[in-house]
Coordinates of C-alpha atoms and ligand atoms in Angstrom, one line a residue:
X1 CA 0.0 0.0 0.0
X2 CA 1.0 3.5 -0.7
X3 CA 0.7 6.0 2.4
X4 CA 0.7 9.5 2.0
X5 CA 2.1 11.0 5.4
X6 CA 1.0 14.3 6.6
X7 CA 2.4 16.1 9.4
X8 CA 0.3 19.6 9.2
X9 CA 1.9 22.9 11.0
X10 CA -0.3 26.2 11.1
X11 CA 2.0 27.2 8.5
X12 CA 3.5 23.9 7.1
X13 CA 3.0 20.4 5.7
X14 CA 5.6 18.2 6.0
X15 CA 5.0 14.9 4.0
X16 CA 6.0 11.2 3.2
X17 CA 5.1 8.4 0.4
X18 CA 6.0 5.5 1.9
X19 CA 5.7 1.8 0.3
X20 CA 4.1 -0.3 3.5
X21 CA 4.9 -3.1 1.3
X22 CA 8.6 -2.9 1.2
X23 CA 8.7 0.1 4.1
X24 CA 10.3 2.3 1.4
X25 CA 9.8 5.6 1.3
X26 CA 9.5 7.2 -2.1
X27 CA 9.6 10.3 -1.7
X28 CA 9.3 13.5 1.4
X29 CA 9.1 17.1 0.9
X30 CA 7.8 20.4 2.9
X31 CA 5.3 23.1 2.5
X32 CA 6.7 26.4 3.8
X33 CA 4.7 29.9 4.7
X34 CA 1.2 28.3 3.8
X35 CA -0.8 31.5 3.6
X36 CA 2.4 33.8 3.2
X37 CA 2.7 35.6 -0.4
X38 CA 6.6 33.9 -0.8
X39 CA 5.6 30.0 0.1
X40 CA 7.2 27.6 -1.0
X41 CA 7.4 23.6 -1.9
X42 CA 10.6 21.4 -1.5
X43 CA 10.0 18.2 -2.7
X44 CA 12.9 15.5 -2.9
X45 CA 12.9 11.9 -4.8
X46 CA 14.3 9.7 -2.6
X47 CA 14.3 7.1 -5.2
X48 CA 16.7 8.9 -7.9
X49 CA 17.9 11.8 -5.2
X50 CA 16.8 14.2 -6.8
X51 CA 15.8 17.7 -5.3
X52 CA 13.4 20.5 -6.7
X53 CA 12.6 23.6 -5.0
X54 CA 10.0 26.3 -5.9
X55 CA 8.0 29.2 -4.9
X56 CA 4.1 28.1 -5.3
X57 CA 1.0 30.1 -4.3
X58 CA -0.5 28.3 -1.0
X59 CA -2.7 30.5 0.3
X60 CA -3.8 27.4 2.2
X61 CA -3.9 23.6 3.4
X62 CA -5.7 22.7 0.3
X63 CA -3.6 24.5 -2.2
X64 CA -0.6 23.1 -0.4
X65 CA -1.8 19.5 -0.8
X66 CA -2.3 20.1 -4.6
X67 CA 1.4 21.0 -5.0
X68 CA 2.2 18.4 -2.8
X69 CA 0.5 16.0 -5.5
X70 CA 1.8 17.4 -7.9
X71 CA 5.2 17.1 -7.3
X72 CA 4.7 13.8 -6.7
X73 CA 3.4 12.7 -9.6
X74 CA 6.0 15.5 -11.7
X75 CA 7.2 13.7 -14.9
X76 CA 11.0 14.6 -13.2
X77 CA 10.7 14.5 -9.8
X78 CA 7.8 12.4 -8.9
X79 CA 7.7 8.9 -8.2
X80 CA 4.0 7.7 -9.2
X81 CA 2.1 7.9 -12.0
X82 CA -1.5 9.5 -10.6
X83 CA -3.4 10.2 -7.5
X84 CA -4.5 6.9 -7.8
X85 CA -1.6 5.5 -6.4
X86 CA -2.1 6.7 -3.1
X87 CA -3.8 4.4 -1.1
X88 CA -4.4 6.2 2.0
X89 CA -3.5 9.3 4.0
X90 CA -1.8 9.4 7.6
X91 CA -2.2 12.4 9.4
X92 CA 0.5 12.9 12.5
X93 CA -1.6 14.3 15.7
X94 CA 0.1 15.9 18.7
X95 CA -2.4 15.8 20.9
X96 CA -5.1 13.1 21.4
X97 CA -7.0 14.4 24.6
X98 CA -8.6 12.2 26.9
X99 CA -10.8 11.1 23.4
X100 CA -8.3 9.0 21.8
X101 CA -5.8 6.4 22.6
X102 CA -5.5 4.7 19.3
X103 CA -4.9 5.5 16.3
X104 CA -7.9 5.7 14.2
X105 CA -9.9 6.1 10.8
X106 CA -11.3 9.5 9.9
X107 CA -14.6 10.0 10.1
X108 CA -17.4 12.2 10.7
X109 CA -17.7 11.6 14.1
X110 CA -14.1 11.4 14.8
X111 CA -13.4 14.9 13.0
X112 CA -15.8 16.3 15.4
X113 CA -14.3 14.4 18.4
X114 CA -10.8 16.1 17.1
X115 CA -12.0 19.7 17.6
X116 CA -12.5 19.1 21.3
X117 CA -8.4 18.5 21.3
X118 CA -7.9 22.0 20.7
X119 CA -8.6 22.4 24.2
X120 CA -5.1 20.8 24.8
X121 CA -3.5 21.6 22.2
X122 CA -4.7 24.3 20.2
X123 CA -2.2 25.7 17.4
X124 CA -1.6 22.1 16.5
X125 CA -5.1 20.8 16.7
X126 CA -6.2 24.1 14.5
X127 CA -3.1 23.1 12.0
X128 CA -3.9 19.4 11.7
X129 CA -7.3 20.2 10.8
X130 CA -6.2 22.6 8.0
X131 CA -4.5 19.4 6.8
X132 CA -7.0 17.3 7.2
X133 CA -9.1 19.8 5.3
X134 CA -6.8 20.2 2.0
X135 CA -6.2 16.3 1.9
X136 CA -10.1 16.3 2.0
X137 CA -10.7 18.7 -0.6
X138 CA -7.7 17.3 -3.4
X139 CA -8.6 13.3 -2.1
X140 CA -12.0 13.3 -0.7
X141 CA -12.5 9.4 -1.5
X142 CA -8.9 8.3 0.1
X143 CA -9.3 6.9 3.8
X144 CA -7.5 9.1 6.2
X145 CA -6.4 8.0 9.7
X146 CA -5.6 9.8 13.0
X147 CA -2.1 8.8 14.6
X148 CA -1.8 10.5 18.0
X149 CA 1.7 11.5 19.7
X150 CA -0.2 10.8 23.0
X151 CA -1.8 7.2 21.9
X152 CA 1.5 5.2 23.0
X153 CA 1.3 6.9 26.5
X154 CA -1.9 5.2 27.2
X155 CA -0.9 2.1 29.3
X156 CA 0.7 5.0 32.3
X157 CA -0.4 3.8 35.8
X158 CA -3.0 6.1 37.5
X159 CA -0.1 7.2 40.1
X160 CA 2.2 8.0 37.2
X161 CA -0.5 10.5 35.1
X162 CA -2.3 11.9 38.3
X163 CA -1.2 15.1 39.2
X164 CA -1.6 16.0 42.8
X165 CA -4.0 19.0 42.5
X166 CA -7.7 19.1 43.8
X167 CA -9.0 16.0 41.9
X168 CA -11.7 17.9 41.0
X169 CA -9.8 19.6 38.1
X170 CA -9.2 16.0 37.2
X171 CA -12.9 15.5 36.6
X172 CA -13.9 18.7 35.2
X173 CA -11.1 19.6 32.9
X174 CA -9.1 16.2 32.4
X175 CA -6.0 17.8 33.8
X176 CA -3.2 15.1 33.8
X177 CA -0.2 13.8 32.1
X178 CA -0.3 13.1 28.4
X179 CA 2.6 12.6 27.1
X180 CA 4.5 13.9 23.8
X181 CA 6.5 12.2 21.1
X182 CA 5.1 8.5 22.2
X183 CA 5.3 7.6 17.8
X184 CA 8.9 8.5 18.2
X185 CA 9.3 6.4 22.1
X186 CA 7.0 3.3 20.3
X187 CA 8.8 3.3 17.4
X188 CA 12.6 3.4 19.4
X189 CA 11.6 1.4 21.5
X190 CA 10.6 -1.6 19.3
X191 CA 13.5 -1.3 17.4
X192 CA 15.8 -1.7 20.7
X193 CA 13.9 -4.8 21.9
X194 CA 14.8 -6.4 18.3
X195 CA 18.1 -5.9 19.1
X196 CA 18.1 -7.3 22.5
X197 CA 16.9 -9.9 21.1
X198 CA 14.0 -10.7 23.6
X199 CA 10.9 -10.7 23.6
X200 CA 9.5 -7.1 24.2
X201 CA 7.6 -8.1 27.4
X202 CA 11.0 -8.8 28.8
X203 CA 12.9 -5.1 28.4
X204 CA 13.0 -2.9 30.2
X205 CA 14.0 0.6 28.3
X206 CA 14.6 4.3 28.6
X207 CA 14.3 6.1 25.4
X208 CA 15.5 9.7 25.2
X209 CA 14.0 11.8 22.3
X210 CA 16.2 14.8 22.7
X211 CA 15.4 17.4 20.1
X212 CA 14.0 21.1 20.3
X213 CA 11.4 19.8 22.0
X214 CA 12.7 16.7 24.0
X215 CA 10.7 14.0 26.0
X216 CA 12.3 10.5 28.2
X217 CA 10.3 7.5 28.6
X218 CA 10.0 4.6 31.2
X219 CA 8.6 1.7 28.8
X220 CA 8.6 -1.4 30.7
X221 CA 7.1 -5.0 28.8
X222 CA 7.1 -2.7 25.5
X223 CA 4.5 -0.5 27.9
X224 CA 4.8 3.0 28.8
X225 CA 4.8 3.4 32.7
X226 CA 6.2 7.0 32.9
X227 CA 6.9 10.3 30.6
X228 CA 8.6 13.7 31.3
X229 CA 6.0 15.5 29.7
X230 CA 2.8 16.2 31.1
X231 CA -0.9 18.0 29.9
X232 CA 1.5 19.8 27.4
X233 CA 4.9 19.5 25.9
X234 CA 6.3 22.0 28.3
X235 CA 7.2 19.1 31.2
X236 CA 9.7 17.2 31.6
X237 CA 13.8 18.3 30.7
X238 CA 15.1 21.8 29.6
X239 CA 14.5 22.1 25.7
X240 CA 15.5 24.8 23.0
X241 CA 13.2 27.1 24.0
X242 CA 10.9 25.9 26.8
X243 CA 12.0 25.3 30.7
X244 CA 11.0 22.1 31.5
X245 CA 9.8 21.5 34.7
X246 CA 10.1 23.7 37.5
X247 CA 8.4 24.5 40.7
X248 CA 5.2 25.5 40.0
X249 CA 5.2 28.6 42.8
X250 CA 8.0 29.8 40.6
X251 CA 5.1 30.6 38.2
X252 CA 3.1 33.0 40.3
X253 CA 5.7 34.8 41.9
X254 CA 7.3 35.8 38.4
X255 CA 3.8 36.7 37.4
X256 CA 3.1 38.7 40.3
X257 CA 6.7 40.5 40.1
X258 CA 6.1 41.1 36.6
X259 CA 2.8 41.8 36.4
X260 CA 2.1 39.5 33.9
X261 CA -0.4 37.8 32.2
X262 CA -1.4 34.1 31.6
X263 CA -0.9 34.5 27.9
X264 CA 2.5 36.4 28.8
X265 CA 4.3 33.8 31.5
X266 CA 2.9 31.2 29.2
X267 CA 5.1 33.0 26.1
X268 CA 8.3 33.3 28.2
X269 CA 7.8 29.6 29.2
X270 CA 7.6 27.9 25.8
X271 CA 9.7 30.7 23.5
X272 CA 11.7 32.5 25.9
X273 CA 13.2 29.7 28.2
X274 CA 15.2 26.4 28.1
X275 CA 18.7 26.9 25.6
X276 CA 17.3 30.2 24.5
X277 CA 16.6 31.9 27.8
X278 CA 20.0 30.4 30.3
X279 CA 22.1 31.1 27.2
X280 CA 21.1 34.5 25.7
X281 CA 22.5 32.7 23.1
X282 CA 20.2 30.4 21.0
X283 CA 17.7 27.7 21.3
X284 CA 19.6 25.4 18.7
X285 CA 22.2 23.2 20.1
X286 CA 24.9 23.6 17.3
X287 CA 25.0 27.3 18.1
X288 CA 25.6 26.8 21.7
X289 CA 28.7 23.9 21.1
X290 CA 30.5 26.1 19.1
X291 CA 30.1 28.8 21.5
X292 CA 31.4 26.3 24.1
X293 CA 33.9 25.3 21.7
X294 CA 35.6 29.0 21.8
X295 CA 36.5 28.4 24.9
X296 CA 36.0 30.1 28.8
X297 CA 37.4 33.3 27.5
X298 CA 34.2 33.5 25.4
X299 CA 31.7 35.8 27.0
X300 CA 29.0 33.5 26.5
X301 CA 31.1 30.4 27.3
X302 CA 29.7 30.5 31.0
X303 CA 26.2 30.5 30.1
X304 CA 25.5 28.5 27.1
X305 CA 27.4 25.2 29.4
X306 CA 25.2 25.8 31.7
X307 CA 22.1 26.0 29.4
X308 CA 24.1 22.2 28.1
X309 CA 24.8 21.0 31.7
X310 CA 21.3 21.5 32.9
X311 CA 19.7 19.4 30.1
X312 CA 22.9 16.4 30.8
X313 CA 21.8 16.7 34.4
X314 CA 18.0 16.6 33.7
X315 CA 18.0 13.5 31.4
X316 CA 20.7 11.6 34.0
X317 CA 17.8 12.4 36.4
X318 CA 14.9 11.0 34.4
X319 CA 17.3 7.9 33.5
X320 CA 18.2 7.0 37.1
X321 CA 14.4 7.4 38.3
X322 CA 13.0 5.3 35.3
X323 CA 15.4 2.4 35.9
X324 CA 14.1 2.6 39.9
X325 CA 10.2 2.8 38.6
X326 CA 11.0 -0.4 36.8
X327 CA 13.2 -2.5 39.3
X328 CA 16.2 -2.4 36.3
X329 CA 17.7 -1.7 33.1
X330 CA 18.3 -3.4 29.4
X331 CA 18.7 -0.3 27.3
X332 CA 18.8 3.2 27.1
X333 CA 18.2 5.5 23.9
X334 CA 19.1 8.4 22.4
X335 CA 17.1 9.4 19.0
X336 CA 16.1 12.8 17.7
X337 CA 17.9 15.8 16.3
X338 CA 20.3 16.3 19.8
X339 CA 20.4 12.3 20.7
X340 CA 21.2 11.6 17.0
X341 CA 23.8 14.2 16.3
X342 CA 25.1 15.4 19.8
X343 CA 28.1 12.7 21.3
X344 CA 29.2 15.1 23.6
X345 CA 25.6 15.3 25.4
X346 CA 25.6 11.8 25.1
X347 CA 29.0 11.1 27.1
X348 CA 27.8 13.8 29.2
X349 CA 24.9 11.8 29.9
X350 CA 26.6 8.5 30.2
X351 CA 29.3 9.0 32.4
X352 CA 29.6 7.9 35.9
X353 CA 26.8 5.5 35.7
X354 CA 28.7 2.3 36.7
X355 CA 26.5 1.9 39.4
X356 CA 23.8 1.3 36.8
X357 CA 25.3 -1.1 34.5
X358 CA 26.1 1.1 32.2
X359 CA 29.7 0.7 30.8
X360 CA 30.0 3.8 27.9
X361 CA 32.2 3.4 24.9
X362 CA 33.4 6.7 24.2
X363 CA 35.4 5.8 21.0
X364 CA 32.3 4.2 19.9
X365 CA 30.1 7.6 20.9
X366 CA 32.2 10.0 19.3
X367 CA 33.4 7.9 16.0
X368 CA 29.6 8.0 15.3
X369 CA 28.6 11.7 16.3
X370 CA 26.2 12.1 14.3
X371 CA 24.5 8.4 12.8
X372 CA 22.6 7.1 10.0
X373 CA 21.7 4.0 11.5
X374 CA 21.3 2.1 15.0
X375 CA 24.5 2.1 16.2
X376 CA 26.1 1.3 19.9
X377 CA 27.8 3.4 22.1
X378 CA 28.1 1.2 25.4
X379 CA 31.0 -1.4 25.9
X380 CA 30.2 -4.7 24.5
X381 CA 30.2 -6.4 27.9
X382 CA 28.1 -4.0 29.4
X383 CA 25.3 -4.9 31.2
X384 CA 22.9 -2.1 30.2
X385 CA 22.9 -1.4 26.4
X386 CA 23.1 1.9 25.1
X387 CA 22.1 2.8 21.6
X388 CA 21.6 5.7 19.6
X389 CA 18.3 4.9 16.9
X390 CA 17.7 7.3 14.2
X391 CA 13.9 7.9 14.9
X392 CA 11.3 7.2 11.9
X393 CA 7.5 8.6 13.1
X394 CA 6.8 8.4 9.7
X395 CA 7.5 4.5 9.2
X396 CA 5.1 4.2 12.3
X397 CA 2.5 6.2 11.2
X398 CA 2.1 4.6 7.4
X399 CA 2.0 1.5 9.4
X400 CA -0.9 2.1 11.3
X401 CA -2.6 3.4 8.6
X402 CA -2.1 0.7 6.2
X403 CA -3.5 -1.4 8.8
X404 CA -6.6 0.7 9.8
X405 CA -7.3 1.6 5.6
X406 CA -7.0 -2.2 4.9
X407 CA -9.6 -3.3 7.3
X408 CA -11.5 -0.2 6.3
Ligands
LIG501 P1 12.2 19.0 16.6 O1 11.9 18.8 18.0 O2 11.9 20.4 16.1 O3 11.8 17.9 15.6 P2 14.9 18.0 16.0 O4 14.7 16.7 16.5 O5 15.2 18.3 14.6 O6 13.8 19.1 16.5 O7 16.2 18.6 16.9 C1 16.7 19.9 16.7 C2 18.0 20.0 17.5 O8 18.9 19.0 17.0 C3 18.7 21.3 17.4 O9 19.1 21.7 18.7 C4 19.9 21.0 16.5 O10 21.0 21.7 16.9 C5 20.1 19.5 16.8 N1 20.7 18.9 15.5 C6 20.0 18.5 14.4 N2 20.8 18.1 13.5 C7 22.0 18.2 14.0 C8 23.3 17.9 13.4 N3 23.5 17.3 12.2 N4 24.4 18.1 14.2 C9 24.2 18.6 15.5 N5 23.0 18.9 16.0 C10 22.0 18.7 15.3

C-alpha cells in the first residue's frame, strides 16, 4: 500500500510516500509559509535523489496538498504515475486528549471528536485540521487516519499520570499527564527490543528523544509506565526554547513581580526559556557547542554550558528514576535531532553511571557523532545497552494506517 504522510503545521505540511509493502519511502518534501505571499514547496525523490525547489502560491492547506500531489506525480521529480496511487493518507496528531488512545480512521464523528483536542493543544489541533481539510478537498475518497503522539502513553499507571491537585480539576477539565513524542518512544523502543533480542515483554527501556522539544520514557514490557511531559509539551527536561519543569510557585511569583499575564508567562515559558533563555544565546544546540567550543574566554562560554549542563543533568535524572520505577535496566536511547547528532551530550549523559550497569564506549560515541543508522555506544560487555536509533515517526505512522485503511 502506498501512504501518504501528513504532518500539518499552522503554516507547514511536512509529507512522506512511503511503500508499507517494502517500508520504502518514495519520496518527502515540505510546505513552507502556507498563507504567506513567498511560500514555498521542496520536494525531494528519494528514489533517484533528486531535489526541486519552488515558490508556489498556498494560500492554504488545500492549495498546499495540490502542490504536494503534484510534485509527486511531476514527470521529473515524482515517483508515481497518478493520484490513484495513493492508497491512504496518515495524518501525524500531537495531541489526542482524553478522546483517543489509538490511532484511528477518519470520520465524521471522529473529525468532530478532534476539535475538542484544541482544548489541549490548540495551534496544533487548529493546523492538523487545516490538513486534514486540504487532503479532503484534493482526495475526498482516500481513507484518512488519525495517529496520535499521545496514543503510545496510554498504558501509564494512574499514580504516574495523576497530578496531585484538587482532583476535581481532574474530573472537570481532564487535567493530567499526556505525554508527547510516544510515535517516536513506540517506534525506538521496538527497534531496541529487536536488538536485544527478547521478547519485548521482557525489556525494560529508557528512550530519550532529545530534540528542540525533547521527552524520556519509562517503557517497561514494551509498555509506557512513565513520561517527562505532562498535559502539554512544556514538562519534563530543559528544551531549546521551553523550561522544562520547574516549581510551580516559581510561576506565580514571576507573574506577580512582573505583572504578567497568563498569555504572557505562558510565552516566556515555551519561547523565551530552556537553551534560548539560560544562554542569551540560541535555542539550537549547534549554536551553543560552538560557543562552548571557543573556549571560557568567550563571553557567553559561561552560560550557554550551563544551558548544556542542565539538560545532561535533567536526562541523568529521568534515566536514574525510570530504571528505579522499573526494578532495572536493558537499554537506554538516544534518538532525535540532539540524541542523534550530539556525542558530547551523550558522554555527558553517560558518564559515571557504573552503578547502573552502564559501561560507555566513548570511542564508539564519538566515532559516530552524528548516525545514519542504529549504532552502539556502550561497551560490548556491558550490562545495560546503550544505543543511539535514528527515529522514523513516519514509518510508524504509514504503518498504522495501512492497517486501519486495509480493514477499512
Ligand atoms: P524538533 O523537536 O523540532 O523535531 P529536532 O529533533 O530536529 O527538533 O532537533 C533539533 C535539535 O537537534 C537542534 O538543537 C539541533 O542543533 C540539533 N541537531 C539537528 N541536526 C544536527 C546535526 N547534524 N548536528 C548537530 N546537532 C543537530
Amino acid at each position: 500500500m502506498n501512504v501518504l504522510v501528513v504532518n500539518a503545521g499552522s503554516s507547514s505540511l511536512k509529507y512522506q510516500l512511503i511503500n508499507t509493502d517494502t517500508e520504502v519511502a518514495y519520496a518527502k518534501g515540505l510546505c513552507e509559509k502556507i498563507g504567506a505571499p513567498d511560500s514555498s514547496i521542496t520536494h525531494k525523490n528519494l528514489i533517484k535523489g533528486t531535489k526541486l525547489e519552488k515558490a508556489a502560491a498556498m494560500p492554504d492547506h488545500a492549495e498546499a496538498m495540490k502542490y504536494v500531489i503534484e510534485s509527486l506525480t511531476d514527470a521529473e521529480y515524482g515517483c508515481i504515475g497518478s493520484m490513484d496511487e495513493i492508497d491512504a493518507i496518515g495524518h501525524r496528531v500531537v495531541h489526542g486528549g482524553p478522546y483517543f488512545t489509538d490511532s484511528t480512521l477518519l470520520t465524521k464523528e471522529i473529525f468532530e471528536k478532534l476539535q475538542l483536542c484544541k482544548a489541549f493543544a490548540p495551534l496544533h489541533t487548529e493546523a492538523h485540521i487545516m490538513g486534514i481539510n486540504g487532503c479532503t478537498a484534493v482526495m475526498p475518497d482516500k481513507p484518512q487516519v488519525l495517529v496520535f503522539d499521545t496514543a503510545f502513553h496510554k498504558t501509564m499507571p494512574m499514580e504516574a499520570y495523576f497530578y496531585a491537585l484538587p482532583y476535581e480539576y481532574y474530573e472537570k477539565y481532564s487535567i493530567r499527564r499526556y505525554g508527547a513524542h510516544g510515535t517516536s518512544h513506540r517506534f525506538v523502543s521496538a527497534e531496541m527490543a529487536k536488538i536485544l533480542g527478547k521478547p519485548i515483554e521482557e525489556t525494560k527501556i529508557v528512550t530519550c528523544h532529545i530534540g528542540n522539544g525533547s521527552s524520556i520514557t519509562a517503557v517497561l514490557g514494551g509498555k509506557v509506565i512513565d513520561t517527562s511531559m505532562g498535559l502539554t509539551p512544556l514538562a519534563g527536561v530543559e528544551m531549546g526554547t521551553r523550561c522544562g519543569d520547574i516549581d510551580p510557585s516559581v510561576v506565580t511569583y514571576i507573574m506577580e513581580k512582573e505583572n504578567l499575564t497568563p498569555a504572557q508567562m505562558d510565552h516566556i515559558m515555551n519561547k523565551k526559556s530552556g537553551f534560548l533563555g539560560v544562554s542569551g544565546v540560541d535555542s539550537d544546540s549547534r549554536a551553543l557547542e560552538a560557543t562552548i567550543a571557543k573556549g571560557p574566554s568567550d563571553p557567553s562560554y559561561a552560560r550557554a554550558k550551563l544551558a548544556v549542563d542542565i539538560l545532561c543533568h535533567g536526562i541523568k535524572k529521568y534515566i536514574g528514576s525510570y530504571a528505579a520505577l522499573m526494578n532495572g535496566l536493558d537499554a537506554v536511547v538516544f534518538t532525535a535531532g540532539i540524541g542523534e547528532n550530539n556525542a558530547s551530550l551523550r558522554e555527558s549523559v553517560c558518564e559515571n553511571m557504573e552503578f547502573l550497569g552502564i559501561s560507555f564506549d566513548k570511542k564508539a560515541n564519538n566515532e559516530n557523532a552524528h548516525v545514519s543508522g542504529n549504532t552502539r555506544i556502550s561497551t560490548e560487555d556491558s550490562k545495560v545497552a546503550v544505543y543511539v536509533l535514528p527515529t522514523n515517526e513516519e514509518l510508524v505512522i504509514a504503518r498504522d494506517t495501512a492497517e486501519i485503511a486495509a480493514k477499512a
